[in-house]
Amino acid sequence: MAFARTCSVALVGVEGVVVEVQADLEPGVAAFTLVGLPDKSLTESKDRVRAAVVNSGAAWPQKKLTVGLSPASVPKSGSGFDLAVAAAVLGAAERIDPRVLADIVMIGELGLDGRVRPVRGVLPAVLAAADAGYEQVVVPECAAAEASLVPGVSVLGVRSLRQLIAILADEPVPDEEQDEQGRPDPLLAGLRVPGTGAATGIHSAGTAHDHGHDLADVVGQTSARTAVEVAAAGGHHLFLEGPPGAGKTMLAERLPAVLPRLGRQESLEVTAVHSVAGLLPPGKPLIDVAPYCAPHHSATMQALVGGGQGIARPGAVSLSHRGVLFLDETPEFNSQALDALRQPLEAGHVVIARSAGVVRFPAKFLMVLAANPCPCGRFSQRDDLCECPPSAIRRYQARLSGPLLDRVDLRVEVDRITRTELTAVGARGESTATVADRVRAARERSVERLAGTPWCTNSEVPGRELRSRWYAVPGAMDEAERNLERGVLTARGLDRVLRVAWTVADLVGHDRPDATDVALALQLRTGVPRGVPMAIGALT
């Protein structure tokens, strides 16, 4: 009896489980049996592996072959086990020394000609291997940069099975022909799978700020610009309401460039989610800027929170982890899909239960909602251009449930742009770079204040902690508390006003929120003027 084993990784969401791939050869009628709870794509690996081994110049063993994937109780899917299965078979056939394979984790799909193709989820798979104590990983050559992001792991990138056999058998490594320059790499075709659920736009400019979307391009809208700055500084959710063409989408598109760059741990979290979804930008293995996800209003609940057949895939809330989720024309979304966002907004993650298993995806995002005031979009308190009956306006606005809006810290009315504002010469607002510098300084103040706690931004701090550890200036919260007594604010709303007030204080450099900071937070929350300047620059 001949036996060999090596390792691979099974992904469940963005978490990995190291799987031992065992191959056993026994005398008998030639057959190939694969056991260990494989799915359809993994069952088909028998034919891929056989053709790849033969076309790589190695002899296929004409014996009874059994390949087991342990632990057998974990569901296994995808084609990323091909490389490990082929290596285990060759080890059992003594083409490769079985002792060399035992402590190596192999991830990759095999083509029929023996080429090693990349698979989705390389980064979380290597992270799981490192957590399990493995130090050597073999991945496709084009995914080696992504795998190398994990510290303490030796990564070997191979282009073909022939190269892997030569390296493990200590033989001369054959050269593989490079693909023609200028043509799409066929090895990358399988990474972008249709039906992942949402379209994303990732701002990955090489400079510190995205100059293609500058806040200075937004005409007027002082209140909305202030709300965007406060949202970026404290991680607060934002609701923009106004007529079509007022600049709601422009403001949302410029928000990611105002956010600070991601830290190392945050970058790994975001990259792992996008790797599983197959949405990593070409040539950029590490995402270090805040992602931006803007699904269409026809998106289903599965597209927003994740799901799909078999093992669930990440949805828009996970693809926008540590970034911005923009829901344009929010009342047009399915109401059940919108209400499904409540739990991720509070918990920072989403748990999806399916018959194939339970997966947990990170979902700590900054949500921006945009809506028209009525079906025709022309309803306003200042003019009478709207022709919608009051009942239609009420039904339209009622599509956004109260519990969902109660979780939004900032609600701003985006006014119609006047001719004077649009044609003014030289009257541009502050640039993205200027605002981003203030946001970065405010984030540093909050991180310093929250040192030693599990929170980094003001929006994450629970209300009880704010009321017991970080106090506002005496008397500063009086007006907000009166709003609570009159029913204008809920208890959750009062806590969110205090969080926003701390963010305003961080932006203007105050040690504690004073009455002006709380008044601005109340105005951003309720939309009722409080007699304070709306521009952060005017408060500093």
Short mmCIF file of N, CA and C in Angstrom, two decimals, residues 122-235:
data_model
loop_
_atom_site.label_atom_id
_atom_site.label_comp_id
_atom_site.label_asym_id
_atom_site.label_seq_id
_atom_site.Cartn_x
_atom_site.Cartn_y
_atom_site.Cartn_z
N VAL A 122 -7.57 33.46 -2.25
CA VAL A 122 -6.22 33.03 -1.90
C VAL A 122 -5.77 33.65 -0.58
N LEU A 123 -6.03 34.95 -0.39
CA LEU A 123 -5.58 35.62 0.83
C LEU A 123 -6.20 35.01 2.09
N PRO A 124 -7.53 34.88 2.20
CA PRO A 124 -8.07 34.25 3.42
C PRO A 124 -7.63 32.81 3.59
N ALA A 125 -7.38 32.10 2.48
CA ALA A 125 -6.90 30.72 2.60
C ALA A 125 -5.50 30.68 3.20
N VAL A 126 -4.62 31.56 2.75
CA VAL A 126 -3.26 31.60 3.30
C VAL A 126 -3.28 32.08 4.75
N LEU A 127 -4.17 33.02 5.07
CA LEU A 127 -4.31 33.46 6.46
C LEU A 127 -4.71 32.29 7.36
N ALA A 128 -5.63 31.45 6.88
CA ALA A 128 -6.04 30.28 7.66
C ALA A 128 -4.89 29.30 7.82
N ALA A 129 -4.09 29.11 6.77
CA ALA A 129 -2.95 28.21 6.86
C ALA A 129 -1.92 28.73 7.87
N ALA A 130 -1.69 30.05 7.86
CA ALA A 130 -0.74 30.64 8.81
C ALA A 130 -1.25 30.49 10.24
N ASP A 131 -2.55 30.71 10.46
CA ASP A 131 -3.11 30.56 11.80
C ASP A 131 -2.99 29.12 12.30
N ALA A 132 -3.02 28.14 11.37
CA ALA A 132 -2.91 26.74 11.74
C ALA A 132 -1.46 26.31 11.95
N GLY A 133 -0.51 27.21 11.71
CA GLY A 133 0.89 26.90 11.97
C GLY A 133 1.69 26.46 10.77
N TYR A 134 1.14 26.50 9.58
CA TYR A 134 1.88 26.10 8.38
C TYR A 134 2.73 27.27 7.89
N GLU A 135 3.92 26.94 7.40
CA GLU A 135 4.87 27.97 6.99
C GLU A 135 5.18 27.95 5.51
N GLN A 136 4.75 26.93 4.77
CA GLN A 136 5.01 26.83 3.34
C GLN A 136 3.70 26.71 2.59
N VAL A 137 3.56 27.55 1.57
CA VAL A 137 2.33 27.57 0.77
C VAL A 137 2.72 27.60 -0.70
N VAL A 138 2.01 26.81 -1.50
CA VAL A 138 2.18 26.81 -2.96
C VAL A 138 0.91 27.35 -3.57
N VAL A 139 1.03 28.38 -4.40
CA VAL A 139 -0.11 29.03 -5.04
C VAL A 139 0.21 29.26 -6.51
N PRO A 140 -0.77 29.59 -7.33
CA PRO A 140 -0.48 29.98 -8.72
C PRO A 140 0.44 31.20 -8.77
N GLU A 141 1.26 31.26 -9.78
CA GLU A 141 2.25 32.33 -9.87
C GLU A 141 1.60 33.71 -9.86
N CYS A 142 0.46 33.87 -10.53
CA CYS A 142 -0.17 35.18 -10.61
C CYS A 142 -0.86 35.57 -9.30
N ALA A 143 -0.98 34.65 -8.35
CA ALA A 143 -1.58 34.96 -7.04
C ALA A 143 -0.52 35.02 -5.95
N ALA A 144 0.77 34.91 -6.31
CA ALA A 144 1.82 34.90 -5.30
C ALA A 144 1.90 36.22 -4.56
N ALA A 145 1.68 37.34 -5.25
CA ALA A 145 1.74 38.65 -4.58
C ALA A 145 0.66 38.76 -3.53
N GLU A 146 -0.53 38.27 -3.82
CA GLU A 146 -1.62 38.31 -2.84
C GLU A 146 -1.30 37.42 -1.64
N ALA A 147 -0.76 36.22 -1.88
CA ALA A 147 -0.43 35.31 -0.79
C ALA A 147 0.70 35.85 0.07
N SER A 148 1.61 36.61 -0.54
CA SER A 148 2.77 37.14 0.19
C SER A 148 2.40 38.24 1.19
N LEU A 149 1.15 38.69 1.18
CA LEU A 149 0.72 39.70 2.14
C LEU A 149 0.68 39.15 3.56
N VAL A 150 0.63 37.83 3.69
CA VAL A 150 0.56 37.21 5.01
C VAL A 150 1.98 37.04 5.56
N PRO A 151 2.30 37.64 6.70
CA PRO A 151 3.66 37.53 7.23
C PRO A 151 3.93 36.14 7.80
N GLY A 152 5.19 35.74 7.76
CA GLY A 152 5.61 34.49 8.36
C GLY A 152 5.34 33.26 7.53
N VAL A 153 4.96 33.43 6.26
CA VAL A 153 4.66 32.30 5.39
C VAL A 153 5.56 32.37 4.16
N SER A 154 6.20 31.26 3.83
CA SER A 154 7.02 31.17 2.62
C SER A 154 6.11 30.78 1.45
N VAL A 155 6.06 31.63 0.44
CA VAL A 155 5.13 31.44 -0.68
C VAL A 155 5.92 31.02 -1.92
N LEU A 156 5.46 29.95 -2.55
CA LEU A 156 6.04 29.48 -3.81
C LEU A 156 4.98 29.62 -4.89
N GLY A 157 5.25 30.45 -5.89
CA GLY A 157 4.33 30.61 -7.01
C GLY A 157 4.77 29.77 -8.20
N VAL A 158 3.89 28.93 -8.69
CA VAL A 158 4.22 28.05 -9.82
C VAL A 158 3.27 28.33 -10.97
N ARG A 159 3.80 28.16 -12.18
CA ARG A 159 3.01 28.38 -13.38
C ARG A 159 2.37 27.10 -13.89
N SER A 160 2.98 25.95 -13.58
CA SER A 160 2.47 24.69 -14.10
C SER A 160 2.77 23.57 -13.12
N LEU A 161 2.09 22.46 -13.29
CA LEU A 161 2.34 21.28 -12.47
C LEU A 161 3.72 20.72 -12.75
N ARG A 162 4.22 20.84 -13.97
CA ARG A 162 5.58 20.37 -14.28
C ARG A 162 6.61 21.08 -13.42
N GLN A 163 6.44 22.38 -13.26
CA GLN A 163 7.37 23.13 -12.42
C GLN A 163 7.31 22.65 -10.97
N LEU A 164 6.11 22.42 -10.45
CA LEU A 164 5.98 21.97 -9.07
C LEU A 164 6.63 20.61 -8.86
N ILE A 165 6.43 19.70 -9.81
CA ILE A 165 7.04 18.37 -9.69
C ILE A 165 8.56 18.49 -9.67
N ALA A 166 9.11 19.33 -10.57
CA ALA A 166 10.56 19.48 -10.64
C ALA A 166 11.11 20.09 -9.34
N ILE A 167 10.40 21.08 -8.78
CA ILE A 167 10.88 21.72 -7.55
C ILE A 167 10.86 20.75 -6.39
N LEU A 168 9.77 20.01 -6.23
CA LEU A 168 9.65 19.08 -5.10
C LEU A 168 10.54 17.87 -5.26
N ALA A 169 10.85 17.46 -6.50
CA ALA A 169 11.72 16.31 -6.74
C ALA A 169 13.18 16.70 -6.89
N ASP A 170 13.48 18.01 -6.69
CA ASP A 170 14.86 18.52 -6.79
C ASP A 170 15.45 18.24 -8.17
N GLU A 171 14.68 18.57 -9.21
CA GLU A 171 15.11 18.41 -10.59
C GLU A 171 15.18 19.78 -11.26
N PRO A 172 15.82 19.88 -12.41
CA PRO A 172 15.85 21.18 -13.12
C PRO A 172 14.44 21.67 -13.43
N VAL A 173 14.18 22.92 -13.14
CA VAL A 173 12.84 23.48 -13.32
C VAL A 173 12.66 23.89 -14.77
N PRO A 174 11.66 23.36 -15.47
CA PRO A 174 11.45 23.74 -16.88
C PRO A 174 10.90 25.15 -17.01
N ASP A 175 11.21 25.81 -18.10
CA ASP A 175 10.67 27.13 -18.38
C ASP A 175 9.31 27.01 -19.05
N GLU A 176 8.41 27.88 -18.66
CA GLU A 176 7.08 27.92 -19.27
C GLU A 176 6.96 29.17 -20.12
N GLU A 177 6.30 29.03 -21.26
CA GLU A 177 6.16 30.16 -22.18
C GLU A 177 5.27 31.23 -21.55
N GLN A 178 5.69 32.48 -21.74
CA GLN A 178 4.89 33.60 -21.27
C GLN A 178 3.75 33.87 -22.25
N ASP A 179 2.64 34.37 -21.73
CA ASP A 179 1.53 34.75 -22.61
C ASP A 179 1.90 35.99 -23.41
N GLU A 180 1.27 36.15 -24.55
CA GLU A 180 1.56 37.29 -25.40
C GLU A 180 1.19 38.58 -24.69
N GLN A 181 2.06 39.57 -24.83
CA GLN A 181 1.81 40.86 -24.20
C GLN A 181 0.62 41.56 -24.87
N GLY A 182 -0.17 42.23 -24.06
CA GLY A 182 -1.30 42.98 -24.59
C GLY A 182 -2.58 42.20 -24.66
N ARG A 183 -2.51 40.88 -24.51
CA ARG A 183 -3.72 40.06 -24.55
C ARG A 183 -4.20 39.77 -23.14
N PRO A 184 -5.50 39.62 -22.95
CA PRO A 184 -6.00 39.28 -21.61
C PRO A 184 -5.42 37.95 -21.13
N ASP A 185 -5.06 37.91 -19.87
CA ASP A 185 -4.49 36.70 -19.30
C ASP A 185 -5.60 35.66 -19.13
N PRO A 186 -5.54 34.53 -19.85
CA PRO A 186 -6.61 33.54 -19.71
C PRO A 186 -6.66 32.91 -18.33
N LEU A 187 -5.55 32.97 -17.60
CA LEU A 187 -5.54 32.37 -16.27
C LEU A 187 -6.40 33.15 -15.28
N LEU A 188 -6.67 34.43 -15.58
CA LEU A 188 -7.44 35.26 -14.66
C LEU A 188 -8.94 35.23 -14.96
N ALA A 189 -9.33 34.49 -15.99
CA ALA A 189 -10.73 34.53 -16.41
C ALA A 189 -11.67 34.00 -15.35
N GLY A 190 -11.24 33.02 -14.57
CA GLY A 190 -12.13 32.42 -13.59
C GLY A 190 -12.28 33.19 -12.31
N LEU A 191 -11.54 34.28 -12.14
CA LEU A 191 -11.61 35.02 -10.89
C LEU A 191 -12.84 35.90 -10.82
N ARG A 192 -13.31 36.38 -11.95
CA ARG A 192 -14.47 37.27 -11.97
C ARG A 192 -15.69 36.46 -12.41
N VAL A 193 -16.40 35.96 -11.43
CA VAL A 193 -17.53 35.09 -11.70
C VAL A 193 -18.80 35.92 -11.77
N PRO A 194 -19.61 35.80 -12.84
CA PRO A 194 -20.86 36.56 -12.91
C PRO A 194 -21.79 36.18 -11.77
N GLY A 195 -22.60 37.15 -11.36
CA GLY A 195 -23.59 36.87 -10.34
C GLY A 195 -23.08 37.02 -8.93
N THR A 196 -21.99 37.75 -8.71
CA THR A 196 -21.51 37.94 -7.35
C THR A 196 -22.39 38.90 -6.58
N GLY A 197 -23.28 39.63 -7.25
CA GLY A 197 -24.32 40.31 -6.50
C GLY A 197 -24.29 41.81 -6.52
N ALA A 198 -23.17 42.47 -6.74
CA ALA A 198 -23.13 43.92 -6.68
C ALA A 198 -21.98 44.43 -7.51
N ALA A 199 -22.15 45.61 -8.03
CA ALA A 199 -21.07 46.25 -8.77
C ALA A 199 -20.35 47.21 -7.85
N THR A 200 -19.03 47.20 -7.89
CA THR A 200 -18.27 48.06 -7.01
C THR A 200 -17.39 48.96 -7.84
N GLY A 201 -17.11 50.13 -7.26
CA GLY A 201 -16.13 51.02 -7.84
C GLY A 201 -15.11 51.34 -6.78
N ILE A 202 -13.91 50.89 -6.94
CA ILE A 202 -12.90 51.04 -5.91
C ILE A 202 -11.97 52.17 -6.30
N HIS A 203 -11.89 53.18 -5.44
CA HIS A 203 -11.02 54.31 -5.69
C HIS A 203 -9.60 53.89 -5.33
N SER A 204 -8.80 53.58 -6.31
CA SER A 204 -7.46 53.06 -6.06
C SER A 204 -6.41 53.95 -6.68
N ALA A 205 -6.61 55.25 -6.59
CA ALA A 205 -5.63 56.17 -7.14
C ALA A 205 -4.33 56.05 -6.37
N GLY A 206 -3.22 56.22 -7.06
CA GLY A 206 -1.93 56.08 -6.41
C GLY A 206 -1.59 57.24 -5.52
N THR A 207 -2.25 58.38 -5.68
CA THR A 207 -1.96 59.54 -4.84
C THR A 207 -2.80 59.47 -3.57
N ALA A 208 -2.57 60.45 -2.69
CA ALA A 208 -3.25 60.42 -1.39
C ALA A 208 -4.75 60.63 -1.53
N HIS A 209 -5.18 61.36 -2.56
CA HIS A 209 -6.60 61.63 -2.72
C HIS A 209 -6.99 61.37 -4.17
N ASP A 210 -8.26 61.08 -4.38
CA ASP A 210 -8.77 60.81 -5.71
C ASP A 210 -9.11 62.13 -6.38
N HIS A 211 -8.22 62.60 -7.26
CA HIS A 211 -8.44 63.91 -7.88
C HIS A 211 -9.54 63.86 -8.93
N GLY A 212 -9.98 62.66 -9.32
CA GLY A 212 -11.08 62.59 -10.28
C GLY A 212 -12.41 62.94 -9.65
N HIS A 213 -12.51 62.88 -8.32
CA HIS A 213 -13.73 63.22 -7.62
C HIS A 213 -13.36 64.19 -6.51
N ASP A 214 -13.35 65.47 -6.82
CA ASP A 214 -12.93 66.49 -5.86
C ASP A 214 -14.16 67.19 -5.29
N LEU A 215 -14.16 67.41 -3.98
CA LEU A 215 -15.27 68.11 -3.34
C LEU A 215 -15.42 69.53 -3.85
N ALA A 216 -14.34 70.11 -4.35
CA ALA A 216 -14.42 71.46 -4.88
C ALA A 216 -15.34 71.54 -6.10
N ASP A 217 -15.63 70.42 -6.74
CA ASP A 217 -16.53 70.41 -7.91
C ASP A 217 -17.99 70.59 -7.50
N VAL A 218 -18.31 70.36 -6.24
CA VAL A 218 -19.69 70.46 -5.78
C VAL A 218 -20.01 71.93 -5.53
N VAL A 219 -21.01 72.43 -6.23
CA VAL A 219 -21.40 73.84 -6.12
C VAL A 219 -22.36 74.02 -4.96
N GLY A 220 -22.08 75.00 -4.10
CA GLY A 220 -22.97 75.28 -2.97
C GLY A 220 -23.00 74.12 -1.99
N GLN A 221 -24.20 73.83 -1.49
CA GLN A 221 -24.46 72.70 -0.61
C GLN A 221 -23.56 72.71 0.63
N THR A 222 -23.54 73.82 1.34
CA THR A 222 -22.69 73.93 2.53
C THR A 222 -23.07 72.91 3.59
N SER A 223 -24.37 72.76 3.82
CA SER A 223 -24.81 71.80 4.84
C SER A 223 -24.44 70.38 4.47
N ALA A 224 -24.65 70.02 3.21
CA ALA A 224 -24.35 68.66 2.78
C ALA A 224 -22.85 68.39 2.81
N ARG A 225 -22.04 69.37 2.43
CA ARG A 225 -20.59 69.20 2.48
C ARG A 225 -20.13 69.00 3.93
N THR A 226 -20.71 69.76 4.86
CA THR A 226 -20.37 69.59 6.27
C THR A 226 -20.78 68.20 6.76
N ALA A 227 -21.95 67.74 6.32
CA ALA A 227 -22.40 66.40 6.72
C ALA A 227 -21.46 65.32 6.20
N VAL A 228 -20.98 65.47 4.97
CA VAL A 228 -20.03 64.50 4.41
C VAL A 228 -18.74 64.49 5.24
N GLU A 229 -18.27 65.66 5.62
CA GLU A 229 -17.04 65.74 6.43
C GLU A 229 -17.23 65.11 7.79
N VAL A 230 -18.36 65.39 8.43
CA VAL A 230 -18.63 64.80 9.75
C VAL A 230 -18.79 63.28 9.63
N ALA A 231 -19.46 62.83 8.57
CA ALA A 231 -19.64 61.40 8.37
C ALA A 231 -18.29 60.70 8.22
N ALA A 232 -17.39 61.30 7.46
CA ALA A 232 -16.08 60.69 7.25
C ALA A 232 -15.25 60.69 8.53
N ALA A 233 -15.35 61.75 9.32
CA ALA A 233 -14.52 61.87 10.52
C ALA A 233 -14.97 60.91 11.62
N GLY A 234 -16.27 60.67 11.73
CA GLY A 234 -16.76 59.82 12.82
C GLY A 234 -17.34 58.51 12.40
N GLY A 235 -17.41 58.23 11.07
CA GLY A 235 -18.01 56.99 10.60
C GLY A 235 -19.52 56.96 10.75
#
